[in-house]
mmCIF file of C-alpha atoms in Angstrom:
data_model
loop_
_atom_site.group_PDB
_atom_site.id
_atom_site.type_symbol
_atom_site.label_atom_id
_atom_site.label_comp_id
_atom_site.label_asym_id
_atom_site.label_seq_id
_atom_site.Cartn_x
_atom_site.Cartn_y
_atom_site.Cartn_z
ATOM 1 C CA MET A 1 -15.607 7.383 15.049
ATOM 2 C CA PRO A 2 -13.196 4.636 14.027
ATOM 3 C CA LEU A 3 -9.877 5.480 12.447
ATOM 4 C CA ILE A 4 -8.676 3.206 9.657
ATOM 5 C CA CYS A 5 -4.918 3.229 9.000
ATOM 6 C CA LEU A 6 -4.129 1.898 5.538
ATOM 7 C CA VAL A 7 -0.437 1.039 5.612
ATOM 8 C CA ARG A 8 1.729 0.058 2.707
ATOM 9 C CA HIS A 9 3.863 -3.033 3.208
ATOM 10 C CA GLY A 10 7.597 -2.756 3.786
ATOM 11 C CA GLN A 11 9.984 -2.913 0.850
ATOM 12 C CA ALA A 12 9.649 -6.140 -1.132
ATOM 13 C CA SER A 13 12.480 -7.924 -2.927
ATOM 14 C CA PHE A 14 12.755 -6.065 -6.228
ATOM 15 C CA GLY A 15 14.872 -8.000 -8.718
ATOM 16 C CA ALA A 16 14.886 -11.210 -6.658
ATOM 17 C CA ASP A 17 13.458 -14.568 -7.726
ATOM 18 C CA ASP A 18 10.514 -14.033 -5.351
ATOM 19 C CA TYR A 19 9.346 -10.422 -5.226
ATOM 20 C CA ASP A 20 6.739 -11.220 -2.562
ATOM 21 C CA VAL A 21 9.264 -11.350 0.287
ATOM 22 C CA LEU A 22 10.168 -8.420 2.513
ATOM 23 C CA SER A 23 13.748 -7.279 2.097
ATOM 24 C CA GLU A 24 15.811 -6.726 5.225
ATOM 25 C CA LEU A 25 15.034 -3.017 4.857
ATOM 26 C CA GLY A 26 11.358 -3.883 4.490
ATOM 27 C CA ARG A 27 11.387 -5.775 7.774
ATOM 28 C CA ARG A 28 12.982 -2.821 9.564
ATOM 29 C CA GLN A 29 10.405 -0.502 8.007
ATOM 30 C CA ALA A 30 7.547 -2.693 9.268
ATOM 31 C CA THR A 31 8.992 -2.646 12.780
ATOM 32 C CA CYS A 32 9.415 1.124 12.647
ATOM 33 C CA LEU A 33 5.820 1.397 11.454
ATOM 34 C CA GLY A 34 4.599 -0.635 14.413
ATOM 35 C CA GLU A 35 6.502 1.613 16.817
ATOM 36 C CA GLU A 36 4.879 4.661 15.220
ATOM 37 C CA LEU A 37 1.388 3.167 15.416
ATOM 38 C CA ARG A 38 1.973 2.278 19.065
ATOM 39 C CA ARG A 39 2.894 5.927 19.707
ATOM 40 C CA ARG A 40 -0.417 6.985 18.169
ATOM 41 C CA ASP A 41 -2.269 4.978 20.818
ATOM 42 C CA LEU A 42 -4.917 3.454 18.560
ATOM 43 C CA ARG A 43 -7.969 1.999 20.274
ATOM 44 C CA ASP A 44 -7.739 -1.801 20.471
ATOM 45 C CA PRO A 45 -6.901 -1.961 16.764
ATOM 46 C CA LEU A 46 -8.156 -4.739 14.556
ATOM 47 C CA ILE A 47 -5.393 -5.801 12.163
ATOM 48 C CA VAL A 48 -6.285 -6.843 8.625
ATOM 49 C CA SER A 49 -4.125 -7.674 5.619
ATOM 50 C CA GLY A 50 -4.329 -9.057 2.116
ATOM 51 C CA THR A 51 -3.175 -12.588 1.334
ATOM 52 C CA LEU A 52 0.223 -11.638 -0.092
ATOM 53 C CA ARG A 53 3.238 -12.654 1.945
ATOM 54 C CA ARG A 54 4.717 -9.143 2.057
ATOM 55 C CA GLN A 55 1.419 -7.824 3.415
ATOM 56 C CA ARG A 56 0.989 -10.582 6.007
ATOM 57 C CA ASP A 57 4.586 -10.299 7.192
ATOM 58 C CA THR A 58 4.277 -6.522 7.489
ATOM 59 C CA ALA A 59 1.137 -6.984 9.588
ATOM 60 C CA ALA A 60 2.881 -9.487 11.871
ATOM 61 C CA LEU A 61 6.017 -7.376 12.326
ATOM 62 C CA LEU A 62 4.172 -4.124 13.014
ATOM 63 C CA ALA A 63 1.839 -5.867 15.461
ATOM 64 C CA GLU A 64 4.780 -7.341 17.341
ATOM 65 C CA ALA A 65 6.533 -3.959 17.509
ATOM 66 C CA ALA A 66 3.333 -2.267 18.695
ATOM 67 C CA GLY A 67 2.673 -4.890 21.355
ATOM 68 C CA TRP A 68 -0.601 -6.057 19.804
ATOM 69 C CA PRO A 69 -1.827 -9.621 19.140
ATOM 70 C CA VAL A 70 0.072 -10.770 16.055
ATOM 71 C CA SER A 71 -2.753 -12.607 14.255
ATOM 72 C CA ALA A 72 -4.465 -10.621 11.478
ATOM 73 C CA GLU A 73 -7.694 -11.077 9.566
ATOM 74 C CA ILE A 74 -7.230 -11.755 5.846
ATOM 75 C CA ASP A 75 -9.150 -10.179 2.967
ATOM 76 C CA PRO A 76 -8.029 -11.007 -0.611
ATOM 77 C CA ARG A 77 -9.595 -7.781 -1.879
ATOM 78 C CA LEU A 78 -6.627 -6.032 -0.271
ATOM 79 C CA ASP A 79 -4.148 -7.842 -2.533
ATOM 80 C CA GLU A 80 -2.132 -5.785 -5.012
ATOM 81 C CA TYR A 81 -2.692 -6.002 -8.746
ATOM 82 C CA ASP A 82 -0.189 -8.153 -10.641
ATOM 83 C CA HIS A 83 2.287 -5.533 -11.855
ATOM 84 C CA LEU A 84 4.274 -8.050 -13.909
ATOM 85 C CA ASP A 85 1.120 -9.067 -15.766
ATOM 86 C CA LEU A 86 0.271 -5.409 -16.441
ATOM 87 C CA LEU A 87 3.731 -4.762 -17.853
ATOM 88 C CA LYS A 88 3.274 -7.703 -20.254
ATOM 89 C CA ARG A 89 -0.263 -6.754 -21.285
ATOM 90 C CA TYR A 90 0.475 -3.063 -21.843
ATOM 91 C CA PRO A 91 4.073 -2.834 -23.094
ATOM 92 C CA THR A 92 5.755 0.494 -23.795
ATOM 93 C CA ASP A 93 8.382 1.110 -26.465
ATOM 94 C CA PRO A 94 11.734 0.587 -24.650
ATOM 95 C CA GLY A 95 13.331 2.987 -27.105
ATOM 96 C CA ASN A 96 11.704 5.833 -25.188
ATOM 97 C CA GLN A 97 13.884 5.192 -22.157
ATOM 98 C CA PRO A 98 15.598 8.420 -21.002
ATOM 99 C CA VAL A 99 19.392 8.410 -21.039
ATOM 100 C CA GLY A 100 20.860 7.359 -17.707
ATOM 101 C CA GLU A 101 17.574 6.033 -16.319
ATOM 102 C CA SER A 102 18.067 3.432 -13.569
ATOM 103 C CA GLY A 103 16.381 0.049 -13.569
ATOM 104 C CA SER A 104 13.890 0.906 -10.820
ATOM 105 C CA ARG A 105 13.021 4.224 -12.450
ATOM 106 C CA GLN A 106 12.478 2.510 -15.773
ATOM 107 C CA VAL A 107 10.172 -0.052 -14.197
ATOM 108 C CA GLN A 108 8.202 2.722 -12.500
ATOM 109 C CA ARG A 109 7.841 4.665 -15.758
ATOM 110 C CA LEU A 110 6.671 1.556 -17.604
ATOM 111 C CA LEU A 111 4.295 0.678 -14.766
ATOM 112 C CA ASP A 112 2.799 4.190 -14.805
ATOM 113 C CA ALA A 113 2.049 3.793 -18.515
ATOM 114 C CA ALA A 114 0.633 0.290 -18.058
ATOM 115 C CA LEU A 115 -1.563 1.423 -15.167
ATOM 116 C CA ARG A 116 -2.955 4.287 -17.248
ATOM 117 C CA SER A 117 -3.754 1.864 -20.063
ATOM 118 C CA TRP A 118 -5.368 -0.619 -17.667
ATOM 119 C CA ILE A 119 -7.608 2.049 -16.157
ATOM 120 C CA ALA A 120 -8.498 3.468 -19.593
ATOM 121 C CA ALA A 121 -9.412 -0.001 -20.899
ATOM 122 C CA GLY A 122 -12.258 -0.137 -18.381
ATOM 123 C CA GLU A 123 -12.691 -3.896 -18.672
ATOM 124 C CA PRO A 124 -15.256 -5.049 -16.058
ATOM 125 C CA ASP A 125 -12.852 -7.604 -14.582
ATOM 126 C CA GLY A 126 -9.935 -5.142 -14.708
ATOM 127 C CA TRP A 127 -9.443 -1.832 -12.926
ATOM 128 C CA PRO A 128 -13.158 -1.301 -12.090
ATOM 129 C CA ALA A 129 -13.276 -4.650 -10.284
ATOM 130 C CA PHE A 130 -9.954 -4.069 -8.527
ATOM 131 C CA SER A 131 -10.850 -0.545 -7.421
ATOM 132 C CA SER A 132 -14.394 -1.321 -6.305
ATOM 133 C CA GLY A 133 -13.141 -4.383 -4.454
ATOM 134 C CA ALA A 134 -10.593 -2.315 -2.521
ATOM 135 C CA VAL A 135 -13.193 0.290 -1.570
ATOM 136 C CA ALA A 136 -15.695 -2.407 -0.587
ATOM 137 C CA ALA A 137 -13.083 -4.125 1.594
ATOM 138 C CA VAL A 138 -12.602 -0.936 3.612
ATOM 139 C CA ALA A 139 -16.355 -0.241 3.769
ATOM 140 C CA ASP A 140 -17.068 -3.786 4.970
ATOM 141 C CA LEU A 141 -14.306 -3.522 7.552
ATOM 142 C CA VAL A 142 -15.842 -0.342 8.939
ATOM 143 C CA ALA A 143 -19.349 -1.843 8.958
ATOM 144 C CA GLY A 144 -18.171 -4.816 11.002
ATOM 145 C CA LEU A 145 -15.827 -2.942 13.316
ATOM 146 C CA PRO A 146 -16.950 -3.073 16.967
ATOM 147 C CA ARG A 147 -17.683 0.245 18.624
ATOM 148 C CA GLY A 148 -14.622 1.910 20.123
ATOM 149 C CA ARG A 149 -12.075 0.108 17.938
ATOM 150 C CA ASP A 150 -9.745 1.354 15.235
ATOM 151 C CA ALA A 151 -8.169 -0.731 12.469
ATOM 152 C CA VAL A 152 -4.815 -1.170 10.743
ATOM 153 C CA VAL A 153 -4.877 -2.518 7.191
ATOM 154 C CA ALA A 154 -1.610 -3.879 5.780
ATOM 155 C CA THR A 155 -1.942 -3.650 2.023
ATOM 156 C CA SER A 156 -0.207 -2.242 -1.077
ATOM 157 C CA ALA A 157 0.205 0.977 -3.051
ATOM 158 C CA GLY A 158 -2.409 0.145 -5.691
ATOM 159 C CA VAL A 159 -5.107 -0.572 -3.123
ATOM 160 C CA ILE A 160 -4.305 2.594 -1.188
ATOM 161 C CA ALA A 161 -4.298 4.629 -4.409
ATOM 162 C CA ALA A 162 -7.655 3.143 -5.431
ATOM 163 C CA VAL A 163 -9.303 3.926 -2.079
ATOM 164 C CA THR A 164 -7.786 7.411 -1.882
ATOM 165 C CA ALA A 165 -8.761 8.225 -5.465
ATOM 166 C CA ALA A 166 -12.334 7.081 -4.801
ATOM 167 C CA LEU A 167 -12.592 9.318 -1.735
ATOM 168 C CA LEU A 168 -11.218 12.277 -3.703
ATOM 169 C CA ALA A 169 -13.106 11.452 -6.933
ATOM 170 C CA ALA A 170 -9.710 11.642 -8.655
ATOM 171 C CA PRO A 171 -9.339 10.785 -12.364
ATOM 172 C CA ALA A 172 -7.045 8.113 -13.783
ATOM 173 C CA GLU A 173 -4.015 10.391 -13.786
ATOM 174 C CA GLY A 174 -4.603 11.011 -10.096
ATOM 175 C CA VAL A 175 -4.587 7.285 -9.411
ATOM 176 C CA VAL A 176 -1.237 6.943 -11.183
ATOM 177 C CA ALA A 177 0.226 9.873 -9.238
ATOM 178 C CA LEU A 178 -0.972 8.484 -5.904
ATOM 179 C CA ASN A 179 0.379 5.036 -6.729
ATOM 180 C CA ARG A 180 3.764 6.437 -7.726
ATOM 181 C CA ALA A 181 4.139 8.548 -4.571
ATOM 182 C CA ALA A 182 3.382 5.764 -2.077
ATOM 183 C CA VAL A 183 6.172 5.199 0.434
ATOM 184 C CA ASN A 184 6.946 1.799 1.914
ATOM 185 C CA ALA A 185 5.392 1.644 5.392
ATOM 186 C CA GLY A 186 3.525 4.911 4.743
ATOM 187 C CA ILE A 187 0.250 5.535 6.601
ATOM 188 C CA THR A 188 -2.961 6.724 4.950
ATOM 189 C CA SER A 189 -5.597 7.615 7.542
ATOM 190 C CA VAL A 190 -9.318 7.362 6.866
ATOM 191 C CA LEU A 191 -12.009 8.446 9.331
ATOM 192 C CA ALA A 192 -15.298 6.588 9.339
ATOM 193 C CA GLY A 193 -18.235 8.780 10.339
ATOM 194 C CA ALA A 194 -21.986 8.980 9.926
ATOM 195 C CA GLY A 195 -21.502 10.608 6.523
ATOM 196 C CA GLY A 196 -19.200 7.863 5.266
ATOM 197 C CA LEU A 197 -15.426 7.699 4.853
ATOM 198 C CA SER A 198 -13.229 10.808 4.914
ATOM 199 C CA LEU A 199 -9.548 11.041 4.033
ATOM 200 C CA LEU A 200 -7.500 12.554 6.856
ATOM 201 C CA ALA A 201 -3.961 11.985 5.560
ATOM 202 C CA PHE A 202 -2.286 10.301 2.621
ATOM 203 C CA ASN A 203 1.121 8.627 2.704
ATOM 204 C CA ASP A 204 2.242 9.963 6.088
ATOM 205 C CA HIS A 205 5.868 8.888 6.516
ATOM 206 C CA ALA A 206 7.299 11.194 9.170
ATOM 207 C CA HIS A 207 8.457 8.070 11.026
ATOM 208 C CA VAL A 208 11.014 7.383 8.266
ATOM 209 C CA THR A 209 12.474 10.875 8.136
ATOM 210 C CA GLY A 210 15.102 12.658 10.210
ATOM 211 C CA ASP A 211 17.433 10.204 11.900
ATOM 212 C CA ARG A 212 15.435 7.354 10.330
ATOM 213 C CA ARG A 213 15.690 8.654 6.782
ATOM 214 C CA HIS A 214 17.786 5.627 5.895
ATOM 215 C CA LEU A 215 14.544 3.627 6.140
ATOM 216 C CA LEU A 216 12.808 5.632 3.407
ATOM 217 C CA SER A 217 12.077 3.833 0.135
ATOM 218 C CA TYR A 218 9.454 3.937 -2.580
ATOM 219 C CA ARG A 219 9.995 0.580 -4.282
#
């Protein structure tokens, strides 16, 4: 049975002119991720990513560190939702900001609220399309995966949350919680069997703990 490793990209450039670029920490995280995946001895893994630069660069860096062919297949259904657009479409009263809240924490709180609103809106071209597209991307990958091969999918927190929530039949609040908890370069493992997809592990990040704890980040 093939194992599908959904991996979140390394840290992007929060606060920079171009968010869609791995930070220096993000590049180190992607390399560490590749070393961890090499240790797991996956079977001739097929590497897939979304179209976003942070996803493609994570795929290339982890493949290089793992000693696998660097080229990756591309599937736009693995792209992240536009978080800046969501924040504009579903604004939250800034006066509710807790005292002493940092910039990144504020953005996360506002994004949580916007994500809840987006899911609740239920617009056909909104969350339902995004979520079903993410699930279909993984299902199609499994259907086309040659026998005896595993896969590594370099994607983003929203996609991983959508797939995980679908497998767990989690409600909207569960999606938000999964999205919030996602660690950069975390590994979510899905097993593909005769009965369909089964979640084995969510957000595994043991490879950025202990003496590598300095590599741990959430945003």
